[in-house]
Amino acid sequence: MKELIIIGSGPAGLTAAIYAARAGLEPLVISGSMPGGQLMLTTEVENYPGFPEGIQGPVIIEKIRKQAEKFGAEFVDDDATSVNFSSHPFEVRIGDDSYKAKAVIIATGASTKWLGLESEQRLLGKGVSSCATCDAIFFKGMNVAVVGGGDTAVEEALFLTKHADRVTMIHRRDELRASKILQDRAFNNKKIDFKWNSLVDEVLGKKRVEGLLIKDVKTGQTSKFECQGVFIAIGQKPNTDIFKGQIELDRKGYVIVRNNTETNVKGVFVAGDVHDYRYRQAITAAGMGCQAALDAEKYLESLE
């Protein structure tokens, strides 16, 4: 029996682990088979406070984890496969192993929906990105592409115009799906171009992105498009499959918060991108991890 189980080991889960461990809760962190969350895919991070020279994403994760371990957090580097929040204590399963706790923090994050191309994954962090607010500054004066046509894609394109020379939106339809106000901003921005009815067949480049192979969905013809970066903005998927039927989720699968960081199940809390689809930053995830740990601590005190 544990006081607290934290599911997830990105900035949200690890920050929650630090606060919970320092409070003497000896949390168990189920960190996943690929610990660290999306920061593990980020090469250079320049907007995390305290690192004026920038820092590698995996290095941040390593440092925060060591800090949590120093205060007594325990880690299991495997994936939670199911949960039972219908009775108390709560149960979290990893395969055949069962763990029970009086409180749980969900910090499983969200995953970028990728195009599914080998070249895309090979050049990830080398010109391929999914976060303009994280990486736009590295493309100052360059030509970049944004793949997608929804609100996120347009927001990414607009943000990129602050740094890039040209931004080309590549969309498989002949019109954007974004809200009208965002569409108007994009169409009125002289730095943004559009390639309609188009799909990315391949990301070109050996060591860094040098261009794209684009396919016209109507004619089937392919053409090369020269650019130095490509931002994939076709959506995010919250990692909540194991929580379906256990806690309240919105129509996109994000965890709904009822009171501060508490879900509709008393004693189950949430932190990070698994709830926050708006900001999606390491620092906001870490902040919410702190809040969730403090809320869990107060909840556990109330049980006593």
Tab-separated table of C-alpha atoms in Angstrom:
chain	number	residue	atom	x	y	z
A	1	MET	CA	0.000	0.000	0.000
A	2	LYS	CA	1.335	3.372	-1.069
A	3	GLU	CA	0.211	6.812	0.022
A	4	LEU	CA	0.552	8.120	-3.536
A	5	ILE	CA	1.128	6.742	-7.016
A	6	ILE	CA	2.151	9.091	-9.844
A	7	ILE	CA	1.561	7.790	-13.361
A	8	GLY	CA	3.918	9.510	-15.812
A	9	SER	CA	7.432	10.936	-15.696
A	10	GLY	CA	7.518	14.098	-17.789
A	11	PRO	CA	7.990	17.508	-16.111
A	12	ALA	CA	4.509	17.232	-14.500
A	13	GLY	CA	4.987	13.787	-12.978
A	14	LEU	CA	8.569	14.389	-11.868
A	15	THR	CA	7.799	17.760	-10.252
A	16	ALA	CA	4.868	16.145	-8.441
A	17	ALA	CA	7.286	13.438	-7.284
A	18	ILE	CA	9.708	16.014	-5.848
A	19	TYR	CA	7.003	17.791	-3.856
A	20	ALA	CA	5.359	14.565	-2.679
A	21	ALA	CA	8.683	13.005	-1.678
A	22	ARG	CA	9.730	16.107	0.264
A	23	ALA	CA	6.392	15.894	2.087
A	24	GLY	CA	7.318	12.380	3.225
A	25	LEU	CA	4.733	10.607	1.052
A	26	GLU	CA	7.313	8.260	-0.529
A	27	PRO	CA	5.524	8.310	-3.905
A	28	LEU	CA	5.754	5.495	-6.413
A	29	VAL	CA	6.289	6.871	-9.925
A	30	ILE	CA	5.205	4.598	-12.768
A	31	SER	CA	7.367	6.284	-15.330
A	32	GLY	CA	6.502	4.291	-18.443
A	33	SER	CA	8.674	2.132	-20.693
A	34	MET	CA	9.865	5.352	-22.418
A	35	PRO	CA	10.287	7.705	-19.436
A	36	GLY	CA	10.491	11.477	-19.688
A	37	GLY	CA	7.640	12.456	-21.956
A	38	GLN	CA	7.939	14.729	-24.991
A	39	LEU	CA	11.008	16.540	-23.635
A	40	MET	CA	12.985	13.412	-24.490
A	41	LEU	CA	12.369	14.273	-28.158
A	42	THR	CA	13.504	17.881	-27.780
A	43	THR	CA	17.115	18.723	-28.519
A	44	GLU	CA	17.633	22.313	-27.380
A	45	VAL	CA	15.421	23.946	-24.740
A	46	GLU	CA	16.004	27.683	-24.306
A	47	ASN	CA	12.846	28.776	-22.481
A	48	TYR	CA	13.103	26.692	-19.296
A	49	PRO	CA	13.991	29.039	-16.402
A	50	GLY	CA	17.449	28.686	-14.930
A	51	PHE	CA	19.343	27.670	-18.066
A	52	PRO	CA	20.414	30.856	-19.881
A	53	GLU	CA	22.694	28.909	-22.236
A	54	GLY	CA	19.922	26.426	-23.108
A	55	ILE	CA	19.770	22.763	-22.172
A	56	GLN	CA	18.963	19.456	-23.839
A	57	GLY	CA	15.449	18.120	-23.120
A	58	PRO	CA	16.678	14.706	-21.855
A	59	VAL	CA	19.140	16.456	-19.526
A	60	ILE	CA	16.311	18.398	-17.849
A	61	ILE	CA	14.416	15.143	-17.299
A	62	GLU	CA	17.501	13.424	-15.882
A	63	LYS	CA	18.154	16.277	-13.443
A	64	ILE	CA	14.540	16.467	-12.209
A	65	ARG	CA	14.384	12.678	-11.773
A	66	LYS	CA	17.598	12.634	-9.724
A	67	GLN	CA	16.123	15.375	-7.544
A	68	ALA	CA	12.971	13.297	-6.951
A	69	GLU	CA	15.010	10.174	-6.183
A	70	LYS	CA	17.157	12.154	-3.749
A	71	PHE	CA	14.062	12.892	-1.627
A	72	GLY	CA	12.841	9.280	-1.688
A	73	ALA	CA	10.626	8.850	-4.766
A	74	GLU	CA	10.600	5.283	-6.084
A	75	PHE	CA	10.451	4.552	-9.827
A	76	VAL	CA	9.116	1.692	-11.916
A	77	ASP	CA	10.181	2.084	-15.557
A	78	ASP	CA	7.216	0.341	-17.125
A	79	ASP	CA	3.778	1.202	-18.504
A	80	ALA	CA	0.633	1.167	-16.384
A	81	THR	CA	-1.730	-1.192	-18.198
A	82	SER	CA	-4.987	-0.631	-16.279
A	83	VAL	CA	-6.459	1.237	-13.315
A	84	ASN	CA	-9.399	0.797	-10.972
A	85	PHE	CA	-10.666	4.020	-9.416
A	86	SER	CA	-14.105	2.644	-8.528
A	87	SER	CA	-13.082	1.536	-5.034
A	88	HIS	CA	-10.655	2.743	-2.387
A	89	PRO	CA	-7.705	2.187	-2.159
A	90	PHE	CA	-7.129	2.763	-5.877
A	91	GLU	CA	-5.451	0.075	-7.941
A	92	VAL	CA	-2.902	0.558	-10.706
A	93	ARG	CA	-1.748	-2.501	-12.632
A	94	ILE	CA	1.418	-3.131	-14.613
A	95	GLY	CA	0.726	-6.383	-16.389
A	96	ASP	CA	0.231	-8.985	-13.646
A	97	ASP	CA	1.589	-6.719	-10.899
A	98	SER	CA	-0.863	-4.747	-8.792
A	99	TYR	CA	-0.090	-1.548	-6.875
A	100	LYS	CA	-2.502	0.143	-4.483
A	101	ALA	CA	-2.561	3.715	-3.216
A	102	LYS	CA	-4.730	6.116	-1.268
A	103	ALA	CA	-4.228	8.831	-3.929
A	104	VAL	CA	-3.161	8.942	-7.574
A	105	ILE	CA	-1.766	11.703	-9.793
A	106	ILE	CA	-2.260	11.217	-13.538
A	107	ALA	CA	0.565	12.843	-15.499
A	108	THR	CA	0.683	10.684	-18.613
A	109	GLY	CA	0.930	13.619	-21.025
A	110	ALA	CA	-0.078	13.704	-24.668
A	111	SER	CA	1.483	12.389	-27.848
A	112	THR	CA	1.941	14.260	-31.097
A	113	LYS	CA	0.078	12.791	-34.051
A	114	TRP	CA	2.868	12.255	-36.566
A	115	LEU	CA	2.656	11.672	-40.300
A	116	GLY	CA	4.084	8.183	-39.912
A	117	LEU	CA	7.109	8.675	-42.174
A	118	GLU	CA	10.506	7.113	-41.504
A	119	SER	CA	12.218	10.310	-42.670
A	120	GLU	CA	10.089	12.361	-40.276
A	121	GLN	CA	11.245	10.366	-37.248
A	122	ARG	CA	14.865	10.257	-38.452
A	123	LEU	CA	15.005	14.067	-38.669
A	124	LEU	CA	13.068	14.738	-35.472
A	125	GLY	CA	14.856	17.566	-33.674
A	126	LYS	CA	16.900	18.210	-36.827
A	127	GLY	CA	14.381	20.458	-38.536
A	128	VAL	CA	11.258	18.408	-37.765
A	129	SER	CA	9.266	19.739	-34.804
A	130	SER	CA	5.768	19.767	-33.353
A	131	CYS	CA	6.065	22.903	-31.205
A	132	ALA	CA	6.554	26.373	-32.683
A	133	THR	CA	6.706	28.107	-29.303
A	134	CYS	CA	9.546	25.725	-28.365
A	135	ASP	CA	11.594	25.799	-31.560
A	136	ALA	CA	10.639	28.775	-33.772
A	137	ILE	CA	13.658	30.806	-32.729
A	138	PHE	CA	15.989	28.230	-34.324
A	139	PHE	CA	14.495	29.024	-37.755
A	140	LYS	CA	15.193	32.755	-37.850
A	141	GLY	CA	15.291	33.972	-41.451
A	142	MET	CA	14.529	30.524	-42.876
A	143	ASN	CA	11.734	28.989	-44.967
A	144	VAL	CA	9.573	26.573	-42.990
A	145	ALA	CA	6.432	24.522	-43.568
A	146	VAL	CA	3.486	23.772	-41.297
A	147	VAL	CA	1.484	20.607	-41.979
A	148	GLY	CA	-2.194	20.864	-40.968
A	149	GLY	CA	-5.221	23.102	-41.348
A	150	GLY	CA	-6.854	23.377	-37.932
A	151	ASP	CA	-6.551	25.950	-35.152
A	152	THR	CA	-3.255	24.515	-33.897
A	153	ALA	CA	-1.683	24.585	-37.357
A	154	VAL	CA	-2.680	28.213	-37.975
A	155	GLU	CA	-1.497	29.268	-34.519
A	156	GLU	CA	1.844	27.560	-35.188
A	157	ALA	CA	2.146	29.313	-38.566
A	158	LEU	CA	1.345	32.729	-37.109
A	159	PHE	CA	3.881	32.270	-34.318
A	160	LEU	CA	6.550	31.137	-36.776
A	161	THR	CA	6.196	34.379	-38.767
A	162	LYS	CA	7.877	36.180	-35.860
A	163	HIS	CA	11.116	34.393	-36.734
A	164	ALA	CA	10.957	32.621	-40.107
A	165	ASP	CA	11.252	34.396	-43.439
A	166	ARG	CA	8.447	32.429	-45.155
A	167	VAL	CA	5.877	30.023	-43.704
A	168	THR	CA	4.008	27.678	-46.030
A	169	MET	CA	0.948	25.834	-44.762
A	170	ILE	CA	0.482	22.408	-46.346
A	171	HIS	CA	-3.065	21.089	-46.074
A	172	ARG	CA	-4.744	18.038	-47.605
A	173	ARG	CA	-8.008	19.935	-48.192
A	174	ASP	CA	-8.769	23.036	-50.254
A	175	GLU	CA	-9.765	25.104	-47.218
A	176	LEU	CA	-8.676	25.497	-43.609
A	177	ARG	CA	-10.595	23.945	-40.719
A	178	ALA	CA	-9.468	26.628	-38.279
A	179	SER	CA	-11.807	29.202	-36.750
A	180	LYS	CA	-12.628	32.192	-38.962
A	181	ILE	CA	-10.701	34.699	-36.873
A	182	LEU	CA	-7.523	32.603	-37.170
A	183	GLN	CA	-8.086	32.050	-40.888
A	184	ASP	CA	-8.410	35.798	-41.417
A	185	ARG	CA	-5.149	36.420	-39.576
A	186	ALA	CA	-3.354	33.784	-41.661
A	187	PHE	CA	-4.716	35.038	-45.002
A	188	ASN	CA	-3.800	38.608	-44.120
A	189	ASN	CA	-0.254	37.716	-43.083
A	190	LYS	CA	2.124	38.414	-45.969
A	191	LYS	CA	4.641	35.874	-44.680
A	192	ILE	CA	2.230	32.921	-44.966
A	193	ASP	CA	1.675	30.931	-48.183
A	194	PHE	CA	-0.605	27.930	-48.778
A	195	LYS	CA	-0.302	24.628	-50.599
A	196	TRP	CA	-3.800	23.145	-50.907
A	197	ASN	CA	-4.823	19.532	-51.580
A	198	SER	CA	-1.336	18.423	-50.615
A	199	LEU	CA	0.261	15.703	-48.512
A	200	VAL	CA	3.852	15.269	-47.377
A	201	ASP	CA	5.230	12.057	-48.883
A	202	GLU	CA	8.745	12.396	-47.528
A	203	VAL	CA	10.956	14.722	-45.500
A	204	LEU	CA	14.142	15.361	-47.493
A	205	GLY	CA	17.630	15.707	-46.052
A	206	LYS	CA	20.393	13.511	-44.643
A	207	LYS	CA	21.512	15.297	-41.492
A	208	ARG	CA	18.947	18.115	-41.385
A	209	VAL	CA	15.700	19.006	-43.151
A	210	GLU	CA	16.422	20.297	-46.650
A	211	GLY	CA	12.937	20.080	-48.126
A	212	LEU	CA	9.779	18.047	-48.603
A	213	LEU	CA	8.376	15.757	-51.255
A	214	ILE	CA	4.770	16.897	-51.650
A	215	LYS	CA	1.981	14.936	-53.325
A	216	ASP	CA	-1.072	16.565	-54.928
A	217	VAL	CA	-4.044	14.515	-53.688
A	218	LYS	CA	-6.084	15.290	-56.819
A	219	THR	CA	-3.530	14.612	-59.559
A	220	GLY	CA	-1.185	12.261	-57.688
A	221	GLN	CA	1.797	14.256	-58.933
A	222	THR	CA	4.739	14.877	-56.613
A	223	SER	CA	7.013	17.896	-56.404
A	224	LYS	CA	9.911	19.030	-54.266
A	225	PHE	CA	9.497	21.940	-51.880
A	226	GLU	CA	12.604	23.571	-50.442
A	227	CYS	CA	12.542	24.436	-46.740
A	228	GLN	CA	14.751	24.184	-43.674
A	229	GLY	CA	12.103	23.130	-41.179
A	230	VAL	CA	8.716	21.454	-40.954
A	231	PHE	CA	6.238	21.685	-38.093
A	232	ILE	CA	3.711	18.859	-37.780
A	233	ALA	CA	0.410	20.245	-36.483
A	234	ILE	CA	-2.209	17.603	-37.252
A	235	GLY	CA	-3.193	17.195	-33.627
A	236	GLN	CA	-2.287	15.774	-30.239
A	237	LYS	CA	-3.663	12.671	-28.569
A	238	PRO	CA	-3.848	12.618	-24.762
A	239	ASN	CA	-2.501	9.387	-23.275
A	240	THR	CA	-5.725	8.444	-21.505
A	241	ASP	CA	-6.783	5.100	-23.006
A	242	ILE	CA	-6.397	3.245	-19.691
A	243	PHE	CA	-8.551	5.833	-17.888
A	244	LYS	CA	-11.652	5.500	-20.079
A	245	GLY	CA	-14.622	4.587	-17.902
A	246	GLN	CA	-12.646	5.370	-14.740
A	247	ILE	CA	-12.591	9.181	-14.735
A	248	GLU	CA	-14.327	11.943	-16.653
A	249	LEU	CA	-12.723	12.804	-20.007
A	250	ASP	CA	-13.747	15.400	-22.577
A	251	ARG	CA	-14.699	14.483	-26.144
A	252	LYS	CA	-11.041	14.621	-27.233
A	253	GLY	CA	-9.930	12.390	-24.374
A	254	TYR	CA	-8.359	15.019	-22.102
A	255	VAL	CA	-8.862	14.631	-18.341
A	256	ILE	CA	-11.459	17.057	-16.976
A	257	VAL	CA	-10.634	18.947	-13.773
A	258	ARG	CA	-13.415	19.556	-11.254
A	259	ASN	CA	-11.653	21.291	-8.361
A	260	ASN	CA	-8.125	22.716	-8.707
A	261	THR	CA	-6.272	19.608	-9.953
A	262	GLU	CA	-8.781	17.031	-8.719
A	263	THR	CA	-10.771	14.930	-11.179
A	264	ASN	CA	-14.369	13.839	-10.669
A	265	VAL	CA	-13.001	10.974	-8.538
A	266	LYS	CA	-11.983	12.248	-5.110
A	267	GLY	CA	-8.354	11.393	-4.496
A	268	VAL	CA	-7.395	11.212	-8.178
A	269	PHE	CA	-5.536	14.280	-9.423
A	270	VAL	CA	-4.148	15.368	-12.800
A	271	ALA	CA	-1.195	17.414	-14.039
A	272	GLY	CA	0.336	18.438	-17.352
A	273	ASP	CA	-0.568	17.934	-20.993
A	274	VAL	CA	-2.961	15.083	-20.262
A	275	HIS	CA	-5.308	17.876	-19.125
A	276	ASP	CA	-3.746	21.030	-20.577
A	277	TYR	CA	-4.204	21.176	-24.354
A	278	ARG	CA	-3.753	24.943	-24.464
A	279	TYR	CA	-0.279	25.817	-23.208
A	280	ARG	CA	1.597	22.506	-23.570
A	281	GLN	CA	4.883	23.799	-22.137
A	282	ALA	CA	7.360	22.039	-19.866
A	283	ILE	CA	7.188	24.858	-17.332
A	284	THR	CA	3.361	24.896	-17.142
A	285	ALA	CA	3.350	21.103	-16.784
A	286	ALA	CA	5.880	21.339	-13.962
A	287	GLY	CA	3.790	24.018	-12.247
A	288	MET	CA	0.683	21.869	-12.412
A	289	GLY	CA	2.688	18.927	-11.085
A	290	CYS	CA	3.506	21.016	-8.034
A	291	GLN	CA	-0.183	21.924	-7.598
A	292	ALA	CA	-1.310	18.296	-7.927
A	293	ALA	CA	1.203	17.129	-5.315
A	294	LEU	CA	0.108	19.808	-2.855
A	295	ASP	CA	-3.564	18.960	-3.476
A	296	ALA	CA	-2.838	15.244	-2.994
A	297	GLU	CA	-0.983	15.972	0.244
A	298	LYS	CA	-3.962	17.935	1.625
A	299	TYR	CA	-6.324	15.166	0.550
A	300	LEU	CA	-4.262	12.521	2.323
A	301	GLU	CA	-4.138	14.672	5.473
A	302	SER	CA	-7.955	14.876	5.388
A	303	LEU	CA	-8.174	11.064	5.422
A	304	GLU	CA	-6.239	10.982	8.679
